[in-house]
Coordinates of C-alpha atoms in Angstrom, one line a residue:
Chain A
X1 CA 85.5 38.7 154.5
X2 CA 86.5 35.1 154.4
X3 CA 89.4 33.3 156.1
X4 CA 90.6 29.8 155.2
X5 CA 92.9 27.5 157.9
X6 CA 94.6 25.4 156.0
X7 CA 96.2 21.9 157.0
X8 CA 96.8 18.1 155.5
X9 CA 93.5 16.5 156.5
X10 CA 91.3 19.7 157.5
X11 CA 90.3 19.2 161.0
X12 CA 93.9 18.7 163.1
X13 CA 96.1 21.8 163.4
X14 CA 93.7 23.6 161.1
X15 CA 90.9 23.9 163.7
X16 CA 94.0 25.4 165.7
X17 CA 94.1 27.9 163.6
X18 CA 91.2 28.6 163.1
X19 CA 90.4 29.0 167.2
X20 CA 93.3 31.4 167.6
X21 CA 92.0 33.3 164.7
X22 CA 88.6 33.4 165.9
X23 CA 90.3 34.7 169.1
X24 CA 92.2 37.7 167.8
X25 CA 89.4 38.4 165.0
X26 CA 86.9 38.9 168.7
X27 CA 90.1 41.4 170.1
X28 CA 90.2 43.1 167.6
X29 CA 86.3 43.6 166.6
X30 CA 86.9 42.5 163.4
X31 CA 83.5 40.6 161.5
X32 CA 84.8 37.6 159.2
X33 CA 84.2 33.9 158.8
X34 CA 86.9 31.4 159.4
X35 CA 86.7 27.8 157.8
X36 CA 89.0 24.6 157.5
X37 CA 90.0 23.1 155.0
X38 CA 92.7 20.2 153.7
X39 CA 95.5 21.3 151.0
X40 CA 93.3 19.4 148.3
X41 CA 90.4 21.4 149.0
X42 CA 91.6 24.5 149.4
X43 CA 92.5 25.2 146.0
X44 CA 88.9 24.9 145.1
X45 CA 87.7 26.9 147.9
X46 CA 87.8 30.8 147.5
X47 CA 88.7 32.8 150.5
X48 CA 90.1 36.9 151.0
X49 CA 92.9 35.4 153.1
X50 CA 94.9 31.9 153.8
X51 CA 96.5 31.1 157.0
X52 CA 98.5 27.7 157.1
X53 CA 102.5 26.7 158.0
X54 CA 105.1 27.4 155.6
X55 CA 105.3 23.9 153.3
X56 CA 101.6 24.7 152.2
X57 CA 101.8 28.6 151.4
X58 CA 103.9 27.7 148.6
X59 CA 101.6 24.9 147.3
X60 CA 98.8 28.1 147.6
X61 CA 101.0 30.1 146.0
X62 CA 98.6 30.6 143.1
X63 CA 95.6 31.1 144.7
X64 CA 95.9 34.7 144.1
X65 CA 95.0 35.8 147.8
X66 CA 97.6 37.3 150.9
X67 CA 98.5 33.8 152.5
X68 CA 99.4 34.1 155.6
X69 CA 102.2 31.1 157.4
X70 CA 102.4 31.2 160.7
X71 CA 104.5 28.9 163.1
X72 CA 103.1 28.7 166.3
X73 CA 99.5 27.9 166.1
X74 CA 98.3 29.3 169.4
X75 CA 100.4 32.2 169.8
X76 CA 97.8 35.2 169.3
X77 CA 100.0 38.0 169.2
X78 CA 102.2 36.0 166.5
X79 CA 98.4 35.5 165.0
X80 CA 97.4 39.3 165.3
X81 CA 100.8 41.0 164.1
X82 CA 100.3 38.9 160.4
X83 CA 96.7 39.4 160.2
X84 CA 97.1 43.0 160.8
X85 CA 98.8 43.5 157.8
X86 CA 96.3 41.9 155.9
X87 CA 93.2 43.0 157.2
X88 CA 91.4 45.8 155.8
X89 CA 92.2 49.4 157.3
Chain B
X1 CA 57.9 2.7 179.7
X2 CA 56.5 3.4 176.1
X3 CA 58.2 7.2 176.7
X4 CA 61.1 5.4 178.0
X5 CA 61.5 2.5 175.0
X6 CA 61.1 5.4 172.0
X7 CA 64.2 7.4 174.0
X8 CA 66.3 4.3 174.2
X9 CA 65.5 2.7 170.5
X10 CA 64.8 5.3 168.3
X11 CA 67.3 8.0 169.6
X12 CA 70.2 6.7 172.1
X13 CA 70.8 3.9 169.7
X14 CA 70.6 6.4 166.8
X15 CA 74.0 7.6 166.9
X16 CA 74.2 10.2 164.6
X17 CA 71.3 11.9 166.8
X18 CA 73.2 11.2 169.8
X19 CA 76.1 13.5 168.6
X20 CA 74.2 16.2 167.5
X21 CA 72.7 16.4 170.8
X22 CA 76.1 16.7 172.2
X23 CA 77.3 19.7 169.8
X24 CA 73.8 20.9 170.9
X25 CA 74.4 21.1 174.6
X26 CA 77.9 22.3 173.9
X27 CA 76.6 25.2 172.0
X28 CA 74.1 26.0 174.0
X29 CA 76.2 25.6 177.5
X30 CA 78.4 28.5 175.0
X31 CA 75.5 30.5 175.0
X32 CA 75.6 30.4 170.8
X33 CA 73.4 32.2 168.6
X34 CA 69.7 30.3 166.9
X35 CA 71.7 30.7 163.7
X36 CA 75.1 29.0 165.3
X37 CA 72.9 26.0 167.2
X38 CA 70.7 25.4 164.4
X39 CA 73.5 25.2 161.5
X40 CA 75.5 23.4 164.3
X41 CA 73.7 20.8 165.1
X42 CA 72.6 19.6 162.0
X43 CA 75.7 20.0 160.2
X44 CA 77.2 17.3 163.1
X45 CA 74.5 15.5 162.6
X46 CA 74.4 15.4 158.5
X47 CA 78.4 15.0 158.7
X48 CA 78.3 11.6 160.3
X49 CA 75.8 10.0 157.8
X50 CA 78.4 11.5 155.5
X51 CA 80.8 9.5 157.3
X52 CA 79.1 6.4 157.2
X53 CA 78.2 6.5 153.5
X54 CA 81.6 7.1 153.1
X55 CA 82.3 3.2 154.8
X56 CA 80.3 1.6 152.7
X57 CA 82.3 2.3 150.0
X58 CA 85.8 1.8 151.6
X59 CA 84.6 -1.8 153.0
X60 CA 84.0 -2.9 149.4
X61 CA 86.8 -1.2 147.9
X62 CA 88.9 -3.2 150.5
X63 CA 87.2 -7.0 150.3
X64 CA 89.1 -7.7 147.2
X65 CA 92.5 -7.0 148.6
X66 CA 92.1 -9.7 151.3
X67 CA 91.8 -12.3 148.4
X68 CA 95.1 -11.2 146.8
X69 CA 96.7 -11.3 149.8
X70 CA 95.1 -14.5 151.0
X71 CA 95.8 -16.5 147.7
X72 CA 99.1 -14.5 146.7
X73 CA 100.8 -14.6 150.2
X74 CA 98.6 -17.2 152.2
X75 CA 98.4 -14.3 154.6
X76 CA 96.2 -12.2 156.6
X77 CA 96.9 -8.8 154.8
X78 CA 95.8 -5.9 156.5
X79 CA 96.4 -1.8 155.9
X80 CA 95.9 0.5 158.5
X81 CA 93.9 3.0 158.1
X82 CA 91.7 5.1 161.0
X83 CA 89.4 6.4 158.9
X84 CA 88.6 3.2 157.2
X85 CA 88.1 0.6 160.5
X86 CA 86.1 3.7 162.5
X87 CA 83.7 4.8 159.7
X88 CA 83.3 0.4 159.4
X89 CA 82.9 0.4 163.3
X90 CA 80.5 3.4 163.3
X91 CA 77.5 0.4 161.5
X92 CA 77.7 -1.7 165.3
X93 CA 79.1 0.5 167.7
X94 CA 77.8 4.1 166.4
X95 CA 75.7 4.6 169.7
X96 CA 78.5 3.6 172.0
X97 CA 81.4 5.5 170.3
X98 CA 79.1 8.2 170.6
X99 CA 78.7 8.4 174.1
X100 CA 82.0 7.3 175.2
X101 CA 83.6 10.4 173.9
X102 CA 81.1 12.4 175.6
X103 CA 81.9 10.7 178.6
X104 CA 85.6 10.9 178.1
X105 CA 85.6 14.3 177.6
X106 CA 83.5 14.8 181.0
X107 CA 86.4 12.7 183.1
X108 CA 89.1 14.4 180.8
X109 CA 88.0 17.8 182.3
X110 CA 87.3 16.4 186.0
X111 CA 90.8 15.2 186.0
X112 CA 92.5 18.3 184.5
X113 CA 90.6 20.1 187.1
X114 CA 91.6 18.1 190.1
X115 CA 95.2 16.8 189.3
X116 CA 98.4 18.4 188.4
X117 CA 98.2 16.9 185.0
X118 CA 96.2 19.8 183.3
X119 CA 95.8 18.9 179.9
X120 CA 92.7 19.2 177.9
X121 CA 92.9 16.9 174.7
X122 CA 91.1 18.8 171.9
X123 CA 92.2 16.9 168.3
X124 CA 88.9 15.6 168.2
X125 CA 89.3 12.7 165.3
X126 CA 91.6 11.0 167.6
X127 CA 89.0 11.3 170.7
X128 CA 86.7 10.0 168.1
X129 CA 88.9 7.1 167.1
X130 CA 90.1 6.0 170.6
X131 CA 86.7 6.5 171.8
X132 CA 86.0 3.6 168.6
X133 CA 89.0 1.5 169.8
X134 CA 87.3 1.9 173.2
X135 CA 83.7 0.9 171.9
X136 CA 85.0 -2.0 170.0
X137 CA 87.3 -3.9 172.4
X138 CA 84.6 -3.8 175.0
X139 CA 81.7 -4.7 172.7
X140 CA 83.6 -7.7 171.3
X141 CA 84.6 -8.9 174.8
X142 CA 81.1 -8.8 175.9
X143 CA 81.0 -5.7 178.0
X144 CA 77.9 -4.0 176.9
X145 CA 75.6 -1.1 177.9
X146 CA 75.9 1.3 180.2
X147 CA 79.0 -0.1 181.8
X148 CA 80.7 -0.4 178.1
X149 CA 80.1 3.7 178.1
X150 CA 80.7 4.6 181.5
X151 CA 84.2 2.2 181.4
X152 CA 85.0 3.4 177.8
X153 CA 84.5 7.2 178.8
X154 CA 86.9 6.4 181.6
X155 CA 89.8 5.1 179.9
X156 CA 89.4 7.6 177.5
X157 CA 89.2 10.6 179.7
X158 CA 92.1 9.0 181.6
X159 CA 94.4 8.5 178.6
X160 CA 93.4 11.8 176.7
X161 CA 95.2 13.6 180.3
X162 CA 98.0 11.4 181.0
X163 CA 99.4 10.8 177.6
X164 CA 99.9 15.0 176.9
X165 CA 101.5 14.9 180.1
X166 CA 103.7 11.8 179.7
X167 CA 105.3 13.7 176.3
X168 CA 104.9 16.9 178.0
X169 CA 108.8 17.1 179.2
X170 CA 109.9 16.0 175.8
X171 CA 107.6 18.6 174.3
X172 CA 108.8 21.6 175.8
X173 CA 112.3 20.5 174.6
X174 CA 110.4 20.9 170.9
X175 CA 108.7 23.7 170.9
X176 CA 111.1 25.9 173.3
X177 CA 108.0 26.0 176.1
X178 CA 105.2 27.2 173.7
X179 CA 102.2 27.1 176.0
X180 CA 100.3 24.0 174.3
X181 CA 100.8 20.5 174.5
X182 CA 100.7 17.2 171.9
X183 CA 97.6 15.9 171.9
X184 CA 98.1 13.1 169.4
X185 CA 97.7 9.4 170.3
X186 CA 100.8 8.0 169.2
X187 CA 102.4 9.2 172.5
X188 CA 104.2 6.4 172.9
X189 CA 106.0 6.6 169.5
X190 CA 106.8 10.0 170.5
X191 CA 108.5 8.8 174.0
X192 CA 110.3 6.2 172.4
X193 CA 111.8 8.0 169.9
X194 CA 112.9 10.7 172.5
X195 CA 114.1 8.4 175.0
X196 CA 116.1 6.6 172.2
X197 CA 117.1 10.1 170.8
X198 CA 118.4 10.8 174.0
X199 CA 120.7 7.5 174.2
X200 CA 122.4 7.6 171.4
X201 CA 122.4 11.3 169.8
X202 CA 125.3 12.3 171.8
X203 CA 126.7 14.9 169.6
X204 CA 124.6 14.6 167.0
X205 CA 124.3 17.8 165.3
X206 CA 120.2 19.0 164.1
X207 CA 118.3 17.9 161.4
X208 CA 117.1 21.6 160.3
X209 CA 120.5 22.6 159.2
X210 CA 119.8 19.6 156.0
X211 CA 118.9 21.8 153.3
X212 CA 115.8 20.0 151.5
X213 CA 113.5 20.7 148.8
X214 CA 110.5 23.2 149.5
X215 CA 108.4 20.8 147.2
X216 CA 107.7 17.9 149.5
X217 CA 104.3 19.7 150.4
X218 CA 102.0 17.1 148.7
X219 CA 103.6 14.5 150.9
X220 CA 101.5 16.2 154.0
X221 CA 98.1 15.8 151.6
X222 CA 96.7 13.0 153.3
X223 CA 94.0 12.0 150.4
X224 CA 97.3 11.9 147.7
X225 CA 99.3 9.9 150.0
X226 CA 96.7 7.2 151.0
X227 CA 95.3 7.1 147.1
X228 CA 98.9 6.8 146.1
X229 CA 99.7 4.0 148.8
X230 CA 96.7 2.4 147.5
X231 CA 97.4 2.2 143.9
X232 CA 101.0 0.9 144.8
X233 CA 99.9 -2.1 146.6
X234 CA 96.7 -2.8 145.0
X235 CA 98.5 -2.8 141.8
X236 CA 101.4 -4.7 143.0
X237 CA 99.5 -7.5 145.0
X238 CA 97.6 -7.8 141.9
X239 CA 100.4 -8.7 139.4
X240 CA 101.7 -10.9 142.8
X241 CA 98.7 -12.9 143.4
X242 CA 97.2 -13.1 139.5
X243 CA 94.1 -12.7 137.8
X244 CA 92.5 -16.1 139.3
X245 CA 92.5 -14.8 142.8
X246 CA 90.2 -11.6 142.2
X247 CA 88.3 -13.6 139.2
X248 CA 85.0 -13.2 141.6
X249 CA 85.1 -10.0 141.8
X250 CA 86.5 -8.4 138.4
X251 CA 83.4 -10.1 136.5
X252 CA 85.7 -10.8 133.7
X253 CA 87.1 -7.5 133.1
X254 CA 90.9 -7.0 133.4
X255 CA 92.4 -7.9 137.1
X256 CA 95.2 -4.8 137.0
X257 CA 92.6 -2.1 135.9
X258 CA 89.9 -3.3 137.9
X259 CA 92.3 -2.9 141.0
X260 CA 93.1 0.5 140.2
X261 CA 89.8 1.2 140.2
X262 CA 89.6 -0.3 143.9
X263 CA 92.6 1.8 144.7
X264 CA 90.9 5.2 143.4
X265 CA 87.6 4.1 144.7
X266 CA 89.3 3.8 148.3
X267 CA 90.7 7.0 147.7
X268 CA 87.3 8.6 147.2
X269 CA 85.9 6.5 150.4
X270 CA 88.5 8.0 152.6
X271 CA 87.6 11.7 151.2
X272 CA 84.1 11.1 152.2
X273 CA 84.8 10.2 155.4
X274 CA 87.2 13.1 155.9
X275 CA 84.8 15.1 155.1
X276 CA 81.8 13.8 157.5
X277 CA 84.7 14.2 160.1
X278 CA 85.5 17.6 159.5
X279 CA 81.5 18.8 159.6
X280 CA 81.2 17.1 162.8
X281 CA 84.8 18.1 164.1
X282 CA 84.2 22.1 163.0
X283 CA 81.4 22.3 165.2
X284 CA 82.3 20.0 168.7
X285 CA 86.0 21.3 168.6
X286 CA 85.3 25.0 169.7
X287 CA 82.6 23.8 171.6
X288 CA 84.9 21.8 173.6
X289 CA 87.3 24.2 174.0
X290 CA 85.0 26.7 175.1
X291 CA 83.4 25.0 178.1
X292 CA 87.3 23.4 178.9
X293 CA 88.3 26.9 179.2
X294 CA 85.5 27.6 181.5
X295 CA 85.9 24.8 183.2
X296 CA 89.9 24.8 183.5
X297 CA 90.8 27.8 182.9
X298 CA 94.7 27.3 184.0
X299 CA 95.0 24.0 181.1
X300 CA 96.9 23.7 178.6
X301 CA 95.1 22.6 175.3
X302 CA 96.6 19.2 173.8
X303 CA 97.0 19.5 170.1
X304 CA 97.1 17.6 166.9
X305 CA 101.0 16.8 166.0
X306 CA 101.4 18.8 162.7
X307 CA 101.6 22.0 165.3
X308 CA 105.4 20.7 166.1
X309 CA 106.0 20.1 162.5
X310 CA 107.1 24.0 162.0
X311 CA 109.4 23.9 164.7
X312 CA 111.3 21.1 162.8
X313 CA 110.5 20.6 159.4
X314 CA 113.6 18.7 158.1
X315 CA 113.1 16.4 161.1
X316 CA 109.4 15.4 160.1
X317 CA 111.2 14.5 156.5
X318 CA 113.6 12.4 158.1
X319 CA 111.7 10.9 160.4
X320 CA 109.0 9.7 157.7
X321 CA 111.8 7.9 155.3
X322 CA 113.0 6.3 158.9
X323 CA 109.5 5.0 159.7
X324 CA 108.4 3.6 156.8
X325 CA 111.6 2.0 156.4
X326 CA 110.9 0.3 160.1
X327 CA 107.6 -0.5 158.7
X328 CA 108.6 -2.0 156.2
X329 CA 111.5 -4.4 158.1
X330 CA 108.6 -4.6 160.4
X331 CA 106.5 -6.1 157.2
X332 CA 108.9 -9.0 156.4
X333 CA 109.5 -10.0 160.3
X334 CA 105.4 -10.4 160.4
X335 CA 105.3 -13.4 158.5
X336 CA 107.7 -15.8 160.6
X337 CA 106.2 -14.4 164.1
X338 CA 103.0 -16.0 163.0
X339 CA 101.3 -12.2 163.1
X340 CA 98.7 -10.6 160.5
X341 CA 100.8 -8.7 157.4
X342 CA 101.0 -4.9 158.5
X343 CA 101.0 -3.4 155.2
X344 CA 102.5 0.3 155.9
X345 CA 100.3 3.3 155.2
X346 CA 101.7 6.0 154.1
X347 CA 99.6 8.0 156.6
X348 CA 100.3 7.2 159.5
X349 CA 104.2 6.6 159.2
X350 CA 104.0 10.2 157.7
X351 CA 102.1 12.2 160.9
X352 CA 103.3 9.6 163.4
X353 CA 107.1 8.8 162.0
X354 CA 107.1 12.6 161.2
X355 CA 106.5 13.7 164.8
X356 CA 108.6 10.9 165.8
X357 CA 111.1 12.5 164.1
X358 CA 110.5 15.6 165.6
X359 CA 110.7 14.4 168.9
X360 CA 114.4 12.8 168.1
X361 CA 116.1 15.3 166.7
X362 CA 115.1 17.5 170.2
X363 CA 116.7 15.2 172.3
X364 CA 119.1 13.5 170.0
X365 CA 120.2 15.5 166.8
X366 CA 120.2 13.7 163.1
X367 CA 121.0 10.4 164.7
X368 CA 118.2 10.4 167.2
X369 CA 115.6 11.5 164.4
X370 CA 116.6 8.3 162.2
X371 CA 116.5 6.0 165.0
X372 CA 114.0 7.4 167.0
X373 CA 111.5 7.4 164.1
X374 CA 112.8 3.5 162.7
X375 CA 112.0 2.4 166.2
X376 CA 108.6 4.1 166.0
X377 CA 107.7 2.6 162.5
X378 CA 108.5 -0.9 164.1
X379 CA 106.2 0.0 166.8
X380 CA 103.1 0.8 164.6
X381 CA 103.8 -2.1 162.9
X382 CA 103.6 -4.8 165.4
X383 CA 101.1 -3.3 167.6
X384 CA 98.1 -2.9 164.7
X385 CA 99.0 -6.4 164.4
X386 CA 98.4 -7.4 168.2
X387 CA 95.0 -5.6 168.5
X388 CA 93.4 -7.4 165.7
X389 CA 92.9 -10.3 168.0
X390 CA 91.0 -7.6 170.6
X391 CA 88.7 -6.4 167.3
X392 CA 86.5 -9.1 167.6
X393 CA 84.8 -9.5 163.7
X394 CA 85.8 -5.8 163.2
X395 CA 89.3 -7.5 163.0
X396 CA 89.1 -9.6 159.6
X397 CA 88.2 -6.5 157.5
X398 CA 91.5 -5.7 156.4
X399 CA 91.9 -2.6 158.1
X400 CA 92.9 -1.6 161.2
X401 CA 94.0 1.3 163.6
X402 CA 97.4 2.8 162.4
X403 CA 98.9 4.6 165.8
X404 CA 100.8 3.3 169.0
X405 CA 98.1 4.6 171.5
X406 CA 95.2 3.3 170.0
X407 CA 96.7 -0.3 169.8
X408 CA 98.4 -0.6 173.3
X409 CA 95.6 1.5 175.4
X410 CA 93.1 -1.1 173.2
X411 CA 94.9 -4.1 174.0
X412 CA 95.0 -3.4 177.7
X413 CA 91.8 -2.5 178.0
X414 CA 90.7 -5.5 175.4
X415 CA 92.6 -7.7 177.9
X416 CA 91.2 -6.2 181.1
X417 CA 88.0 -6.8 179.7
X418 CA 88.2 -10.2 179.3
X419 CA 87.8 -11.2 182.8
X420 CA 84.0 -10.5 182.9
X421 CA 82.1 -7.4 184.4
X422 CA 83.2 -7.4 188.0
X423 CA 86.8 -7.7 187.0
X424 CA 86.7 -5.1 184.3
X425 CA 85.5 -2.4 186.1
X426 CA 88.3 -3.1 189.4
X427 CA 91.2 -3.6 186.9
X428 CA 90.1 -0.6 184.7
X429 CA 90.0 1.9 188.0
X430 CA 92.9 0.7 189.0
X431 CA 94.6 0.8 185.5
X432 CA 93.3 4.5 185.1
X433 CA 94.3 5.5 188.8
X434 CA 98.0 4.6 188.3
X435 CA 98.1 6.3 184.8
X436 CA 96.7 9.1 186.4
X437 CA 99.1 8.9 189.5
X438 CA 102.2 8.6 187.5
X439 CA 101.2 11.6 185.0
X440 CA 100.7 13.8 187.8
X441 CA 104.2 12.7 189.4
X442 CA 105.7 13.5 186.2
X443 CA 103.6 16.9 185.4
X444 CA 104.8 18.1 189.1
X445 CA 108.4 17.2 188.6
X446 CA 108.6 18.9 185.2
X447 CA 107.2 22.0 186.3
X448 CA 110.0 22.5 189.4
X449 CA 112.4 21.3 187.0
X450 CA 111.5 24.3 184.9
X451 CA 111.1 27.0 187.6
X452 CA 114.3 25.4 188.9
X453 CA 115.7 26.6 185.5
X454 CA 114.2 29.8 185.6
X455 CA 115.4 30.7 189.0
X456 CA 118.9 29.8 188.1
X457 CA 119.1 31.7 184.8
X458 CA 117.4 34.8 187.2
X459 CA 120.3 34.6 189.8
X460 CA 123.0 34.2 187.5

């Protein structure tokens, strides 16, 4: 599966996301890719899941995949509890 | 020598090469996969010629809006832009930049390890642009070679501790003690607007009870706001300063289109660029973090500002109208003081006056957000305009570096180095030592203010 960090220019808080991502995904044994992207981007981008703050999610809205806003970037458990409900079983 | 001569021509001066040998080491020192090193290294290493395609295109997308301001205005017009002036620099100071943020990152870890002040700055663009400030000041005061490097690396190892720590107080106020710090060098737009905040937001209620629209998203997409700032004052200088003053350029063809077309093609410059930058900065950020970890394994990691953005949104909105309106007072007080005309981007007065904003309304309500942040856009308006006289020929190509740090730390240093090689390397030690000293005062005094806390709140 495929996870997309989404920010404004792609590489700031984004790569945040997607270190404490890559650090619960380890936890948890779970096998996916993570990749950044900015807003402009990712609506051309196709992903199974979206993680980014709250202003974007509803920009993403449409993207027709669980999106996934979380508020403190490096807090795993915050990171873990949301995944978990949409990771596969 | 032969061996020697090939190592220092064909690949130290090569800088794209130089900084995939960095994300090499890093991944290997990571112990990485073949499939992770390989893809790793070259993607860092394709990324920056992305990046510096992408400047050839932004430097002639910007020529022409020099005329119209020169002719129109009888001014020295300049936007800043990051991307822009450190994609241009990459063409004379690739190699140095290079290695200066290597070396920064090396003294950034020794002092984390060593001093109170553990802070590991990992929002990689902004090591990359301050180690371009760095490169350039140096360069264009004559300090070159290894000392340009090995002084460069300092200061930025130096500043990319201290300045996390010097917010830190202030940050914990934002974020309620989340274990990160800001790592975002605009630091001192940040203290300022606290310190203000704190003066005069006496009873100032918070910004986040301000109901606003959900739909101001867009305003965080950085490649919308600088194409749309673009547009604006290409289109606007154009009608100002008239046909004649871009005729050697437009080749006949009408002025107002042909500077929207400048304006979209700056757009598409900047999206190059971002993009070389994220393919080098997707494979040296973990890589960082990963041996910092090792390394300092008590640190905190200092991150890129939109990480305090969800702890205030409303704030960041309030703080962005209050800094672009201080840039844009800032604009028409340029003129008379004989400086260059700081044209505000939208960019940075959004992530700067946004987390200027931020930083108010923690320590001084609505009142301390509005001021705090006006303050701050005055700030990144006169100081872009100072350090164009530290950017040596850099400085006449209508761009410039948009955030507080960048322009003080460079004019300091751009000052220091102007008293020749003996005096630059005592004044820089010293310079660094006493940043370092007072960081780690105020690091040790915040934490025994906050145990302090916590044993009272235990006892009671």
């Amino acid at each position: 599966m495929k996870i997309l960090a989404v920010c404004g220019m792609g590489f700031g808080s984004s790569m945040v996301l997607r270190m404490t991502i890559e650090s619960v995904l380890r936890e948890l044994g779970v096998n996916a890719s993570v990749a950044t992207s900015d807003i402009g981007m990712a609506k051309s981008e196709t992903a199974d899941v979206i993680v980014t703050s709250s202003e974007f999610s509803q920009l993403l809205a449409d993207q027709g995949v669980p999106i996934i806003e979380i508020q403190n970037y490096v807090d795993k458990r915050e990171m873990k509890e949301k995944l978990l409900t949409v990771l596969p079983k | 020598m032969g061996v020697l001569h090939f190592i220092v021509n064909e690949i130290l001066s090569q800088p794209q090469l130089l900084v995939g040998i960095m994300a090499l080491i890093g991944l290997l020192a990571l112990r990485k996969s073949v499939n992770d090193v390989v893809t790793g290294t070259l993607k860092v290493i394709v990324g920056f010629l992305i990046l510096t395609g992408g400047a050839g295109i932004i430097s002639s997308a910007l020529s022409p809006l020099g005329n119209m301001v020169q002719s129109g205005l009888h001014l020295h017009g300049v936007i800043p832009t990051n991307e822009a002036i450190v994609a241009l620099a990459q063409k004379s100071f690739g190699a140095e930049t290079a290695i200066i943020m290597g070396v920064g990152f090396v003294v950034n870890l020794i002092l984390a390890r060593i001093t109170p002040a553990k802070f590991i700055f990992l929002t990689g663009h902004h090591l990359f642009f301050m180690a371009t400030v760095l490169a350039v000041v140096l360069g264009s005061a004559g300090i070159h070679g290894a000392s340009e490097t090995i002084l460069g690396g300092i200061v930025l190892g130096t500043v990319g501790t201290v300045m996390p720590a010097f917010v830190h107080p202030f940050m914990k106020q934002v974020t309620g003690g989340a274990d990160f710090a800001l790592g975002h060098f605009n630091s001192l737009g940040y203290i300022t607007a606290a310190a203000i905040g704190k003066v005069v937001g006496k009873n100032s209620r918070t910004t986040e009870e301000i109901k606003v629209s959900p739909k101001v998203g867009f305003l965080r997409d950085s490649l919308v706001m600088t194409t749309l700032t673009m547009i604006i004052i290409y289109i606007l200088l154009a009608v100002i300063a008239g046909a004649k003053s871009i005729a050697e350029y437009t080749q006949g063809s009408n002025y107002v289109m042909y500077s929207l077309t400048q304006a979209l093609t700056f757009g598409g410059g900047i999206a190059i660029v971002l993009m070389g930058v994220r393919m080098i900065l997707s494979e040296l950020v973990p890589a960082f973090q990963g041996i910092a970890l090792k390394i300092v394994p008590n640190a905190l990691p200092a991150l890129d500002c939109p990480t305090t953005f969800t702890f205030a949104p409303t704030a960041v909105l309030v703080g962005f109208i209050s800094s672009l309106v201080g840039g844009i007072v800032g604009m028409f007080l340029m003129g008379p003081l004989g400086l260059a005309l700081i044209i505000p981007g939208m960019v940075p007065h959004f992530f700067d006056g946004g987390t200027a904003g931020v930083f108010g309304n923690a320590t001084g309500g609505r009142r301390g957000a509005m001021i705090g942040s006006f303050v701050n856009g005055l700030l990144i308006t006169a100081l872009p305009a100072l350090l164009l006289a530290f950017l040596g020929s850099l400085g006449l190509a209508n761009t410039t570096f948009g955030d507080s740090d960048f322009c003080w730390v460079g004019i300091v240093t751009g000052g220091i180095a102007k008293t020749g090689y003996a005096g630059t390397f005592i004044l820089t030690i010293l310079f660094c030592a006493v940043l370092v000293a007072f960081a780690s005062m105020v690091t040790v005094r915040s934490n025994r203010r906050a145990r302090g806390a916590m044993g009272s709140s235990v006892s009671a």
